[in-house]
Tab-separated table of C-alpha atoms and ligand atoms in Angstrom:
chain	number	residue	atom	x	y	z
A	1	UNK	CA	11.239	2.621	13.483
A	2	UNK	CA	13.910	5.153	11.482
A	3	UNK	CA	13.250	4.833	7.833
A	4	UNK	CA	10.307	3.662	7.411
A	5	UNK	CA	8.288	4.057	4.179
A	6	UNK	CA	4.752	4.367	3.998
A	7	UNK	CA	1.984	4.641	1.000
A	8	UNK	CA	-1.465	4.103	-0.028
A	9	UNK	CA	-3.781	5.742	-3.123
A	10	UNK	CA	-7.478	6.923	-3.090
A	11	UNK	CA	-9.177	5.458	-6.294
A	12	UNK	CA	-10.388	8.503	-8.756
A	13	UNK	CA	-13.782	7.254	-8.644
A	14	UNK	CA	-15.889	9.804	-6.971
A	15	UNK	CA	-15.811	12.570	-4.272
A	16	UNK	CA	-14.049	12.236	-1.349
A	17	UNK	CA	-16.946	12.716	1.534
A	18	UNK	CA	-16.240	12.356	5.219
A	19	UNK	CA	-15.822	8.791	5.432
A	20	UNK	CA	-12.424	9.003	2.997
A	21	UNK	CA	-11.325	12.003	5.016
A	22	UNK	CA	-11.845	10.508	8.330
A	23	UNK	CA	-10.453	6.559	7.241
A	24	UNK	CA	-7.670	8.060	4.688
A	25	UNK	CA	-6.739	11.515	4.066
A	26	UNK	CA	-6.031	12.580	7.649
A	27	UNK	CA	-4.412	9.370	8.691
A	28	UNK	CA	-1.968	9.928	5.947
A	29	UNK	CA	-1.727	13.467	5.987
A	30	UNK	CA	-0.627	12.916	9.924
A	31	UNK	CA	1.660	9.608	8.791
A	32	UNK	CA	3.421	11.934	6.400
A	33	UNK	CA	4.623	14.795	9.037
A	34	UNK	CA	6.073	11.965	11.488
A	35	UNK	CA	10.072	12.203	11.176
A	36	UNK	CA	11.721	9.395	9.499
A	37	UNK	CA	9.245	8.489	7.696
A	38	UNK	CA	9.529	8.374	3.543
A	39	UNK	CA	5.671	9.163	2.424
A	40	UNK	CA	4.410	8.143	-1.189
A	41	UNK	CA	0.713	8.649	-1.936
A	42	UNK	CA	-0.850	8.876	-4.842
A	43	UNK	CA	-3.958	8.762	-6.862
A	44	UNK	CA	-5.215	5.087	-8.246
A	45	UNK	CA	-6.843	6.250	-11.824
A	46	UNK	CA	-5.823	3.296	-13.154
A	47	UNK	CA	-8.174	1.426	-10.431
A	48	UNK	CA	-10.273	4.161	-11.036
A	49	UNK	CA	-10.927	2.276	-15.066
A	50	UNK	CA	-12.195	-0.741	-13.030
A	51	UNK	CA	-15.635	1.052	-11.688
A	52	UNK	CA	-16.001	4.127	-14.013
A	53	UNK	CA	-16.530	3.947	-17.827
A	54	UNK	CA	-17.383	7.918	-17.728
A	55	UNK	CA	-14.057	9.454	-18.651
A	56	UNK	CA	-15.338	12.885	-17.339
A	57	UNK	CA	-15.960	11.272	-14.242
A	58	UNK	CA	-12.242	9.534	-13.766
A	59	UNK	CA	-10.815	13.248	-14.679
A	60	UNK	CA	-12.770	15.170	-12.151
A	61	UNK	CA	-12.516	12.864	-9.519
A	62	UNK	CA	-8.751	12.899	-9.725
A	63	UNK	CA	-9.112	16.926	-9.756
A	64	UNK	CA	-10.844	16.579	-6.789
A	65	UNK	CA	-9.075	13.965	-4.862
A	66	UNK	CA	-5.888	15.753	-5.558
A	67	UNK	CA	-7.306	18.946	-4.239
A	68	UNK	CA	-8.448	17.474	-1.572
A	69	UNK	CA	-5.404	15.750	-0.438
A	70	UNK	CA	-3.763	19.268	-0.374
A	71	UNK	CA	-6.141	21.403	0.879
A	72	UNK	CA	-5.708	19.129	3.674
A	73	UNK	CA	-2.142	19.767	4.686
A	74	UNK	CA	-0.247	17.214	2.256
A	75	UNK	CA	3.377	18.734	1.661
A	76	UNK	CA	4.205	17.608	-1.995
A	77	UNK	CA	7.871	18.476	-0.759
A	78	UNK	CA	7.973	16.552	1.917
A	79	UNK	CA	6.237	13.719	0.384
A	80	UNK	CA	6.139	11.754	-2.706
A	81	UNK	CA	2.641	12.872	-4.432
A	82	UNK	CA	1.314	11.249	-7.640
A	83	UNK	CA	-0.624	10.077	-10.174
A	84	UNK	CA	-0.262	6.482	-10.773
A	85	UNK	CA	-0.698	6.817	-14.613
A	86	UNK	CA	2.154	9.157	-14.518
A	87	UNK	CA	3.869	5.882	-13.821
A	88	UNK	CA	4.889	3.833	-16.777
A	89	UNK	CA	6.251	1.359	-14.808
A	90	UNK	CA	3.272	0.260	-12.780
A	91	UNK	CA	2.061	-1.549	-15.338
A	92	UNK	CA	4.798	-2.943	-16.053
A	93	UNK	CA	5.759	-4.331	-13.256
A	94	UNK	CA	1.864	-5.642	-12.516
A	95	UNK	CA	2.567	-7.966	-15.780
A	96	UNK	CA	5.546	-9.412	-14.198
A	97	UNK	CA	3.746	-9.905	-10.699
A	98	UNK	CA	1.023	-11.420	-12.849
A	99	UNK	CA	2.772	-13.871	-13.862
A	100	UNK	CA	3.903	-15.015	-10.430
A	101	UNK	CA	0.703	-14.839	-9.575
A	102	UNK	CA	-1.871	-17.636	-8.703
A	103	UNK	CA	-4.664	-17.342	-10.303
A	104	UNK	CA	-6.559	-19.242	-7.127
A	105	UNK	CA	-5.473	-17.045	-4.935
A	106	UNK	CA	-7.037	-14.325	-6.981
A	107	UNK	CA	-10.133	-16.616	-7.082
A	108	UNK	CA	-10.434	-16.174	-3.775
A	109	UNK	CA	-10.303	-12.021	-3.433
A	110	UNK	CA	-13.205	-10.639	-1.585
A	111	UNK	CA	-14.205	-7.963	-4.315
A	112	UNK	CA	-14.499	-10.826	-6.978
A	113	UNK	CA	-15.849	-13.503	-4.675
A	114	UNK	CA	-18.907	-11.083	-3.659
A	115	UNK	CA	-19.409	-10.631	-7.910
A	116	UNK	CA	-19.408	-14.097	-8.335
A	117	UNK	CA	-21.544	-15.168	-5.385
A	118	UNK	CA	-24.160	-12.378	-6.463
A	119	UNK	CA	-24.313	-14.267	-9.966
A	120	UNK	CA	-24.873	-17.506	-8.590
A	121	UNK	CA	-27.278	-16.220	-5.675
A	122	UNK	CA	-29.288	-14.728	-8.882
A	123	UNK	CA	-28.808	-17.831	-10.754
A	124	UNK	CA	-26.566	-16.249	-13.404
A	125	UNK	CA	-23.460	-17.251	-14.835
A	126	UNK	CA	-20.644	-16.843	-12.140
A	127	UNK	CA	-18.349	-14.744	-13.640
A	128	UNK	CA	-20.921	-12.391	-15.570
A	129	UNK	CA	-20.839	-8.787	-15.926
A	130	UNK	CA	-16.810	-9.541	-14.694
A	131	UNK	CA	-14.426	-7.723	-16.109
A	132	UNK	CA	-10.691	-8.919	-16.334
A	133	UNK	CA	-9.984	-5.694	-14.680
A	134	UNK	CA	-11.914	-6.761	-11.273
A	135	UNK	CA	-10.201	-9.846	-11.475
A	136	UNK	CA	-5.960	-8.788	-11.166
A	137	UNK	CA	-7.285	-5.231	-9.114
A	138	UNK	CA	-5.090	-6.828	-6.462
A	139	UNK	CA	-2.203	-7.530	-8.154
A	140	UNK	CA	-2.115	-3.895	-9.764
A	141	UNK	CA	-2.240	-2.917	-6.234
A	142	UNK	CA	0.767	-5.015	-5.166
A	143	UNK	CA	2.458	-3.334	-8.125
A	144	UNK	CA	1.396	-0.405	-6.300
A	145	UNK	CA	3.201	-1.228	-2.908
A	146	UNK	CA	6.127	-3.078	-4.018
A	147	UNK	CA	7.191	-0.749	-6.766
A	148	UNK	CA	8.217	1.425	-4.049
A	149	UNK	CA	9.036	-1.178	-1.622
A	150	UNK	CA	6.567	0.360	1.468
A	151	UNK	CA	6.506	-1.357	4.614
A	152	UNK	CA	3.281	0.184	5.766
A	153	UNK	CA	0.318	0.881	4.070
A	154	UNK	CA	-2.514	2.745	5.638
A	155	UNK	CA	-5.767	1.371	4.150
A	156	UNK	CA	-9.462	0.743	5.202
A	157	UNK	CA	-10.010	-2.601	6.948
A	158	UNK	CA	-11.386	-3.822	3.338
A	159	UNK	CA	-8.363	-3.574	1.859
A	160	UNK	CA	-6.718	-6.105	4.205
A	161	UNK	CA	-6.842	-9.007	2.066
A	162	UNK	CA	-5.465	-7.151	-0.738
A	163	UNK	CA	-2.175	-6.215	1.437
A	164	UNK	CA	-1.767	-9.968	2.516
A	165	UNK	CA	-1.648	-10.906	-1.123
A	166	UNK	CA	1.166	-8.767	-2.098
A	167	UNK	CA	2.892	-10.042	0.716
A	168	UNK	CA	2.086	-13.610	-0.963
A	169	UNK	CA	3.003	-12.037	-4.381
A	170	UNK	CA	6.037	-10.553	-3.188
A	171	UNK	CA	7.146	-13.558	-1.589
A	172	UNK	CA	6.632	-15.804	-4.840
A	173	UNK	CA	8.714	-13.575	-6.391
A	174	UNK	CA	11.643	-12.849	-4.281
A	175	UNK	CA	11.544	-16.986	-4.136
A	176	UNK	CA	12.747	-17.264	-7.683
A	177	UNK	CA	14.098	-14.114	-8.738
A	178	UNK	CA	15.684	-13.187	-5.260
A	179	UNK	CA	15.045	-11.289	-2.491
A	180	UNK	CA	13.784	-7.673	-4.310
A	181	UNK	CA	10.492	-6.556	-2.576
A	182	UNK	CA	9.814	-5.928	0.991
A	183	UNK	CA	6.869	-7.613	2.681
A	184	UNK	CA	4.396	-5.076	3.544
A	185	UNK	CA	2.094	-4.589	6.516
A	186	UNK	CA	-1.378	-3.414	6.370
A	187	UNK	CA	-2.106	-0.628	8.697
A	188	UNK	CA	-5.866	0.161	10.023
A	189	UNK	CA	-7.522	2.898	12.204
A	190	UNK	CA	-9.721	1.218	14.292
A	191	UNK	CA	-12.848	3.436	14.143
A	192	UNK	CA	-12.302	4.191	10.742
A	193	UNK	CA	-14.443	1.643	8.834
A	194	UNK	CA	-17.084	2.243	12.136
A	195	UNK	CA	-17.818	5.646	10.213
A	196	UNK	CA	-21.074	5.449	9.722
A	197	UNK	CA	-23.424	7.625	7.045
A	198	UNK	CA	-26.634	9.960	6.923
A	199	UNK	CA	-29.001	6.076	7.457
A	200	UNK	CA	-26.525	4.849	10.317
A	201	UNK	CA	-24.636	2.427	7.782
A	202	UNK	CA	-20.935	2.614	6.911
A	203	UNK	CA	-20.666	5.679	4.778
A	204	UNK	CA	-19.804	4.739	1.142
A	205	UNK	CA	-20.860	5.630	-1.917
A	206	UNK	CA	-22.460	2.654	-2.741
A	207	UNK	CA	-25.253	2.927	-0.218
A	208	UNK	CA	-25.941	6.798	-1.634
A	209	UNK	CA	-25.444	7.824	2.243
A	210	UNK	CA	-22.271	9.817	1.957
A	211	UNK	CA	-21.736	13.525	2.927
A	212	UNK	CA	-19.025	15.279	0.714
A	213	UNK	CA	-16.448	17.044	2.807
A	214	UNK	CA	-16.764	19.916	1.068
A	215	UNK	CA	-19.730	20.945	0.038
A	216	UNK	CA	-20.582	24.166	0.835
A	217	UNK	CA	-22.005	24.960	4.901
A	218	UNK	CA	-25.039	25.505	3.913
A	219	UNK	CA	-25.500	22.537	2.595
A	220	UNK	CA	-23.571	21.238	4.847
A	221	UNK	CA	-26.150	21.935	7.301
A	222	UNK	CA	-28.756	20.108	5.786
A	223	UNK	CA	-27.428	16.932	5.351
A	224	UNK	CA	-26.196	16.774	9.011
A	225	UNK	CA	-30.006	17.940	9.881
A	226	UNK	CA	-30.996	15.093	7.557
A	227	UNK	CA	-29.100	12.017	9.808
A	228	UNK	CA	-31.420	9.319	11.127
A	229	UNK	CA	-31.942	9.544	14.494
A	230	UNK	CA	-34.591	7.592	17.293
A	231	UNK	CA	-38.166	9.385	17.820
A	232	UNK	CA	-37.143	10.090	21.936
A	233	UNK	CA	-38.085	13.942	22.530
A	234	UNK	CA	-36.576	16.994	24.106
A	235	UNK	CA	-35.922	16.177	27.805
A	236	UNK	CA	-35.326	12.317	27.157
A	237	UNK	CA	-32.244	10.952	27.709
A	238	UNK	CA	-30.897	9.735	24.705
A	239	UNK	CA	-28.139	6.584	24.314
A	240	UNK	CA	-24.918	7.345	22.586
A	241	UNK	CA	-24.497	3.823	21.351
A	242	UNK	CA	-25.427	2.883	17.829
A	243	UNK	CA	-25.757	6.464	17.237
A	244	UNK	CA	-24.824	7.901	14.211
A	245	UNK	CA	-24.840	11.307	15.120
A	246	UNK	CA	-22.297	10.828	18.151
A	247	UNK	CA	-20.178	8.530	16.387
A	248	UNK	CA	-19.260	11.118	13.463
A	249	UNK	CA	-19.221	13.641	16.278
A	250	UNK	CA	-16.239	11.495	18.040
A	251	UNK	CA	-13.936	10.887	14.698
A	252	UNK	CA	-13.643	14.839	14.359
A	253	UNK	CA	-13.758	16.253	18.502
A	254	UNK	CA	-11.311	16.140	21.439
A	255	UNK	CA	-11.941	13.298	23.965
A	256	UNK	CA	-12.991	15.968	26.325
A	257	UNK	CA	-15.965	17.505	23.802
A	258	UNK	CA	-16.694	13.947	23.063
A	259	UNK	CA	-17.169	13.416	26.978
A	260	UNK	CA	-18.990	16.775	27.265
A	261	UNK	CA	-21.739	15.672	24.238
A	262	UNK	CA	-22.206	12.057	26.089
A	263	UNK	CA	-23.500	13.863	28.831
A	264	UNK	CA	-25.982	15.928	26.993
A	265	UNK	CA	-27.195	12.814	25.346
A	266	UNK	CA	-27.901	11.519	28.962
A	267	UNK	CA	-29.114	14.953	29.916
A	268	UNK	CA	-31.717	14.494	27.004
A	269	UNK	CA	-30.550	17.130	24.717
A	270	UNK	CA	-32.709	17.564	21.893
A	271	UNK	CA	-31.918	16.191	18.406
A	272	UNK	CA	-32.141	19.097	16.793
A	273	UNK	CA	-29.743	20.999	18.957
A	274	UNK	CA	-27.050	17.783	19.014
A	275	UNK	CA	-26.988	17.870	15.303
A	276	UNK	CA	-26.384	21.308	15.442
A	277	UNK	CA	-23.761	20.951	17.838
A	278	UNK	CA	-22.178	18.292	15.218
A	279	UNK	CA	-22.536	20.975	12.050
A	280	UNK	CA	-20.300	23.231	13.860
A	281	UNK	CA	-17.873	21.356	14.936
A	282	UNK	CA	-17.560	19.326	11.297
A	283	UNK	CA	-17.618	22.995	10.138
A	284	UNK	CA	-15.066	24.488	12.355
A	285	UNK	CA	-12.508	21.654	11.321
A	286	UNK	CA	-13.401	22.015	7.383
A	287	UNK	CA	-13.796	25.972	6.700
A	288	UNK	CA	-10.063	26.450	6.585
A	289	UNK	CA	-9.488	23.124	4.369
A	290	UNK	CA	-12.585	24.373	1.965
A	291	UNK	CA	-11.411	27.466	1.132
A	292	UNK	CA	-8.075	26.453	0.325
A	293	UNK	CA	-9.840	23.412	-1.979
A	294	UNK	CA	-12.230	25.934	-3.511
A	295	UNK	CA	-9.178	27.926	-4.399
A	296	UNK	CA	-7.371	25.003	-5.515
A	297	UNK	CA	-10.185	23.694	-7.376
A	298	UNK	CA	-9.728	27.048	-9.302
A	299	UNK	CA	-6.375	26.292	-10.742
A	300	UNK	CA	-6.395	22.875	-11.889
A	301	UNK	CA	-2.753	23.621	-14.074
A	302	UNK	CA	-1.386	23.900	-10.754
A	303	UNK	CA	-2.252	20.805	-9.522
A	304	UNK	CA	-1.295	19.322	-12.858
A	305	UNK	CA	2.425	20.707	-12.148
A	306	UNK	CA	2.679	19.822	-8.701
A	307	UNK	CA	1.542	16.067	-9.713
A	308	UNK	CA	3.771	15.978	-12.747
A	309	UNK	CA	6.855	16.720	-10.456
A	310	UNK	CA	5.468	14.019	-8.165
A	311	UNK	CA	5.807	11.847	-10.894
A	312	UNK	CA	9.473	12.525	-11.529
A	313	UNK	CA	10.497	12.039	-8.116
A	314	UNK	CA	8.821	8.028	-8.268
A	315	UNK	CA	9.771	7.515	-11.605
A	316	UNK	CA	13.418	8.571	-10.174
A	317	UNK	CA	13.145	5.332	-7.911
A	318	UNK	CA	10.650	3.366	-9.951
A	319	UNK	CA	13.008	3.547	-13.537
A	320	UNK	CA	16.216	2.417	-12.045
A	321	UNK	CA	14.250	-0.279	-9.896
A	322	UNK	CA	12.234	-1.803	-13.298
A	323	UNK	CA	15.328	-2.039	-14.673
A	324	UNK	CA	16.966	-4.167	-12.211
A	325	UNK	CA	13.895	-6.076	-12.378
A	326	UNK	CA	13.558	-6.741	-15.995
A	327	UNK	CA	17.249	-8.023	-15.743
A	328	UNK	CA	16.099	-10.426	-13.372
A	329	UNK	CA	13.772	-12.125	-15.076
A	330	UNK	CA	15.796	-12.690	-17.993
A	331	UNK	CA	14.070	-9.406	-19.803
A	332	UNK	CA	17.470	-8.526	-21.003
A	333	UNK	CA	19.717	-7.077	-23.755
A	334	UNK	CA	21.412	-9.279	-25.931
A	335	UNK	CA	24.612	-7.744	-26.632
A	336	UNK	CA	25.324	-8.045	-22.926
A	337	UNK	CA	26.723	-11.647	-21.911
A	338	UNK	CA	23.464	-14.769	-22.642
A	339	UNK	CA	23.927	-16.765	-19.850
A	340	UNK	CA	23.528	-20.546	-20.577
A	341	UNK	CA	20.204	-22.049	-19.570
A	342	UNK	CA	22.056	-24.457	-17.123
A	343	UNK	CA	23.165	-21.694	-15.321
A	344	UNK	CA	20.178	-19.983	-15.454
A	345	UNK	CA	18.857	-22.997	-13.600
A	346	UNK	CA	21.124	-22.886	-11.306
A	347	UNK	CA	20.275	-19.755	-10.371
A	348	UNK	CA	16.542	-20.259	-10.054
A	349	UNK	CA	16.864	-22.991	-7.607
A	350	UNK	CA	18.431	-22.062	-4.193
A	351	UNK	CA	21.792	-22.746	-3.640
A	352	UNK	CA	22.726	-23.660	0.427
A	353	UNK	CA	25.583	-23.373	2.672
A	354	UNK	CA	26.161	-26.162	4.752
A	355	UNK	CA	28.034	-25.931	8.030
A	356	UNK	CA	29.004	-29.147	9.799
A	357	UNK	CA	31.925	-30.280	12.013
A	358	UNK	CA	34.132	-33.193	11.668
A	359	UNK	CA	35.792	-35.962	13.378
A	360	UNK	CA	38.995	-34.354	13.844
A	361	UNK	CA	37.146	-31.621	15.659
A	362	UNK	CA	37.471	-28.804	12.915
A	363	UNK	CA	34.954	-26.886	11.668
A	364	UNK	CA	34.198	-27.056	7.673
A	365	UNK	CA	31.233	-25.750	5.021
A	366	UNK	CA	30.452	-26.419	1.910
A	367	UNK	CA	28.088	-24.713	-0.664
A	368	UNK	CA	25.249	-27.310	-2.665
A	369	UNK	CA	23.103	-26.002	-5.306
A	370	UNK	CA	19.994	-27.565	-4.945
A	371	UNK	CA	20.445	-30.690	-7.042
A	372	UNK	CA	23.258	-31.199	-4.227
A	373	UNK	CA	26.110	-30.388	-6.785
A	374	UNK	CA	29.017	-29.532	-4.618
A	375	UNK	CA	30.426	-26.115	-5.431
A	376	UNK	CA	32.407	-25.289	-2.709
A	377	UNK	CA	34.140	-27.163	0.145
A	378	UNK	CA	36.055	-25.155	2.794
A	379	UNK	CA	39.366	-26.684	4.698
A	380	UNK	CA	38.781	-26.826	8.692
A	381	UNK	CA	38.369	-24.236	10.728
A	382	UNK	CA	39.065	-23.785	14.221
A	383	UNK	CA	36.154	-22.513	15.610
A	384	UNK	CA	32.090	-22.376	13.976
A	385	UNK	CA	32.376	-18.714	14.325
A	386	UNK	CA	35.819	-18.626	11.713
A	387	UNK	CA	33.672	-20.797	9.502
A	388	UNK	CA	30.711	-18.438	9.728
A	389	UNK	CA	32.245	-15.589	9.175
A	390	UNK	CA	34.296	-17.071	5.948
A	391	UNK	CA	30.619	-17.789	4.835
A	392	UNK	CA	29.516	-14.021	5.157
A	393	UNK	CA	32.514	-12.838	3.915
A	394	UNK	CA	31.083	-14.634	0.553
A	395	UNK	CA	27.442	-13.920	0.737
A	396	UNK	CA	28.308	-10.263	0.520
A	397	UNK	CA	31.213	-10.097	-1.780
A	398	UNK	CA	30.133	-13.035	-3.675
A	399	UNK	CA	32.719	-14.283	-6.160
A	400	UNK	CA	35.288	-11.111	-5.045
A	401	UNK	CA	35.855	-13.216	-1.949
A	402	UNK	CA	36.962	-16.058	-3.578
A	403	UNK	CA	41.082	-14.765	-3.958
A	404	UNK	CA	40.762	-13.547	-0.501
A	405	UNK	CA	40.045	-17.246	0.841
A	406	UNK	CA	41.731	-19.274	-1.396
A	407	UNK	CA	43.717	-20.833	1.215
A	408	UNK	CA	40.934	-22.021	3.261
A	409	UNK	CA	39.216	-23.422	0.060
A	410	UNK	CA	39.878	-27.298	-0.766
A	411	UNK	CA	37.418	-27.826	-3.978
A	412	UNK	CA	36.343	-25.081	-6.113
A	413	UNK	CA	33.565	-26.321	-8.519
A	414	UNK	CA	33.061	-24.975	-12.143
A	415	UNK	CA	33.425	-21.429	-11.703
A	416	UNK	CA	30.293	-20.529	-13.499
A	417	UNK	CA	28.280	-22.163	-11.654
A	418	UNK	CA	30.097	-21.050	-8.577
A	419	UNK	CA	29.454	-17.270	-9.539
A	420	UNK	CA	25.979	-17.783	-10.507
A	421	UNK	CA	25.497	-19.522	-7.023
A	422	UNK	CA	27.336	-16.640	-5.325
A	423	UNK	CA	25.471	-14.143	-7.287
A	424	UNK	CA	22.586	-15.245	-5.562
A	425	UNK	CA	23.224	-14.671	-1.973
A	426	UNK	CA	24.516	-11.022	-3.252
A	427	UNK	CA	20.948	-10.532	-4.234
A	428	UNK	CA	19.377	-11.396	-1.180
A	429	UNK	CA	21.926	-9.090	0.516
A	430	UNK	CA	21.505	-6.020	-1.703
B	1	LIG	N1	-7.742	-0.170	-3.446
B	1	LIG	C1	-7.614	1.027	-2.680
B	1	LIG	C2	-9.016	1.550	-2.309
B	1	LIG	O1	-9.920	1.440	-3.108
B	1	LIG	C3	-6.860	2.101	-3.433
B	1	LIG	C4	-5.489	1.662	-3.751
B	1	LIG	C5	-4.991	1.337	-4.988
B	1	LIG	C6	-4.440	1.479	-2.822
B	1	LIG	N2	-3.688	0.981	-4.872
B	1	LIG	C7	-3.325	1.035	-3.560
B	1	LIG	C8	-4.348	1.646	-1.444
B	1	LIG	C9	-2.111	0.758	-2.940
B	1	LIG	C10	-3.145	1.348	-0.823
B	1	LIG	C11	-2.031	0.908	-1.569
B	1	LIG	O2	-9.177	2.069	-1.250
């Protein structure tokens, strides 16, 4: 599809190792180079405040996630690259989300349901050692998505659940404010959360099993020679399944290499000389990307410039777009024209056209706010599609259209209300 846009953030919380590369960076970095597509990624320091109380930490993280991202083949020109603290408006718009925002269907987020199942589990109170923070991390993120209106976002199967609530978010909002936010759809790799670490479980931080992608080879080296593998010896034929080894072998080589190592495994190549075979081809792949990190690591004002420019291109979408949003939910200046509260009722709740023929074989609307006040009644038409298209015509221009079909009108209803009704539809249009 033509147009599309697509975004997703790394939290600043630690450094990237294979699994982030493999599940995140190079998806995106790939996403970003397909034509017609409008790429915003950034890093998520704000998330990063939810984990990490070491400031040091949150600051060289984002160094190196930044780096990272680049030495990898991100284009900053070509795509929107940023820091989402940079971002004013985030946070601003995460309050107003908040307050759309069930606090149930927060309840029910996996991150804060595993917290609060620990507690009880260890006979604790539910919510301690909770922060707020934990708590709305999903609707910051929806602030994340919708801010920029994204219809895909690559992410980690985890992160699912947290995609399907801004949906729900977006929706509650675009319900009584109008139609403003896109829904967006979640988009996962398949073998990406398969990616296993140096003990054969998913590589993550959290079960200390990660290998950084850039260390340097030599170590490098020893943490692939360090992977858990079965005791079978030289000569035995070894099975590729449930292997870590071959499995981080297959997210970085060609089908045919991966084809050409499954035999050896049957062949009963030795450990040893499989694990080297994985070291260089994980090495081949990174040596070009490392030295361009190490150098970028080495200029750090750099980076700071290329993300601060980042942040003027979003904030170039994300100002204008707050504003529009403040106005409509009644955040607004005062020496513009206050709206009466009826209205403003009016407004919330949906106002309907109604289509319908008649005895005398014509075909008539009308337009019903949702207390069934009639607004608008049209004289008959001759055909459904005439009455239709008398109906679009005022959907999009809203109130303009009114001159233009004043002949086919029969009742006009107060013409505040009308507006405010119209208004509406022009909205959901825009
Ligand atoms: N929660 C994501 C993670 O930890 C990071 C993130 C924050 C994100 N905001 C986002 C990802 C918006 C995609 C879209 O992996």
């Amino acid at each position: 599809m033509k147009n599309q846009r697509v975004l997703t953030g790394i939290t600043t919380s630690g450094t990237p190792h294979l699994g982030n590369y493999v599940g995140s960076v190079r998806p995106s970095v790939r996403f970003s180079r397909q034509p017609g597509v409008q790429s915003f990624y950034f890093l998520a320091d704000y998330h990063a405040l939810i984990k990490v109380g070491e400031p040091a930490r949150v600051q060289r993280s984002t160094l190196e996630i930044a780096a990272t991202w680049l030495a990898c083949g991100l284009d900053p020109e070509r795509v929107t690259f940023y820091r989402q603290s940079d971002i004013p408006e985030i946070p601003e718009l995460s309050w107003l989300l908040t307050c759309v925002t069930g606090k149930g269907v927060l309840n029910r987020a996996h991150a804060y349901k595993a917290s609060v199942d620990k507690n009880n589990a260890a006979g604790m109170d539910p919510d301690a050692g909770v922060t707020a923070g934990l708590f709305m991390y999903p609707v910051l993120m929806a602030a994340d998505i919708l801010m920029f209106n994204a219809h895909r976002v690559p992410v980690g199967r985890d992160q699912i659940q947290h995609i399907e609530m801004a949906r729900d978010i977006a929706s509650s909002f675009n319900h009584l404010y109008g139609e403003h936010f896109t829904l967006p759809e979640a988009e996962t790799e398949e073998h990406v959360a398969l990616l296993p670490g140096l003990d054969g479980r998913k590589m993550s931080k959290s079960y200390d099993n990660t290998i950084p992608l850039f260390v340097p080879r030599e170590q490098l080296r020893k943490l692939i020679m360090g992977i858990v593998t079965d005791s079978r010896a030289p000569g035995e034929p070894k099975s590729t399944e449930g292997s870590a080894l071959f499995q981080l072998y297959q997210a970085f080589a060609s089908a045919e290499e991966t084809a050409a190592l499954a035999k050896a495994f049957a062949d009963g190549i030795a450990w040893g000389d499989a694990k080297q075979t994985l070291f260089e081809r994980l090495d081949q792949e990174i040596t070009p990307m490392r030295e361009l990190y190490n150098e970028l690591m080495q200029n750090p004002a750099q980076i700071e410039k290329t993300l601060l420019a980042g942040a003027d291109k979003a904030r170039a979408i994300a100002t204008p777009f707050t504003a529009r949003l403040r106005e409509a939910v009644g955040l607004r200046r005062l020496d513009s024209a206050v709206s009466s509260v009826a209205t403003k009722q009016a407004k919330a709740s949906a106002p309907a056209f109604k289509q319908y023929r008649e005895s005398d074989g014509q075909f008539y609307f009308k337009l019903v706010d949702a207390d069934g006040t009639l607004l608008l009644q049209s004289t008959g038409f001759a055909s459904g599609k005439d009455a239709a298209q008398a109906i679009a015509q005022l959907q999009q221009q809203g109130a303009q259209a009114l001159t233009a079909l004043q002949e086919r009108l029969a009742v006009q209803g107060d013409s505040e209300a009308l507006a405010s009704a119209l208004s509406h539809f022009g909205a959901q249009a825009a």
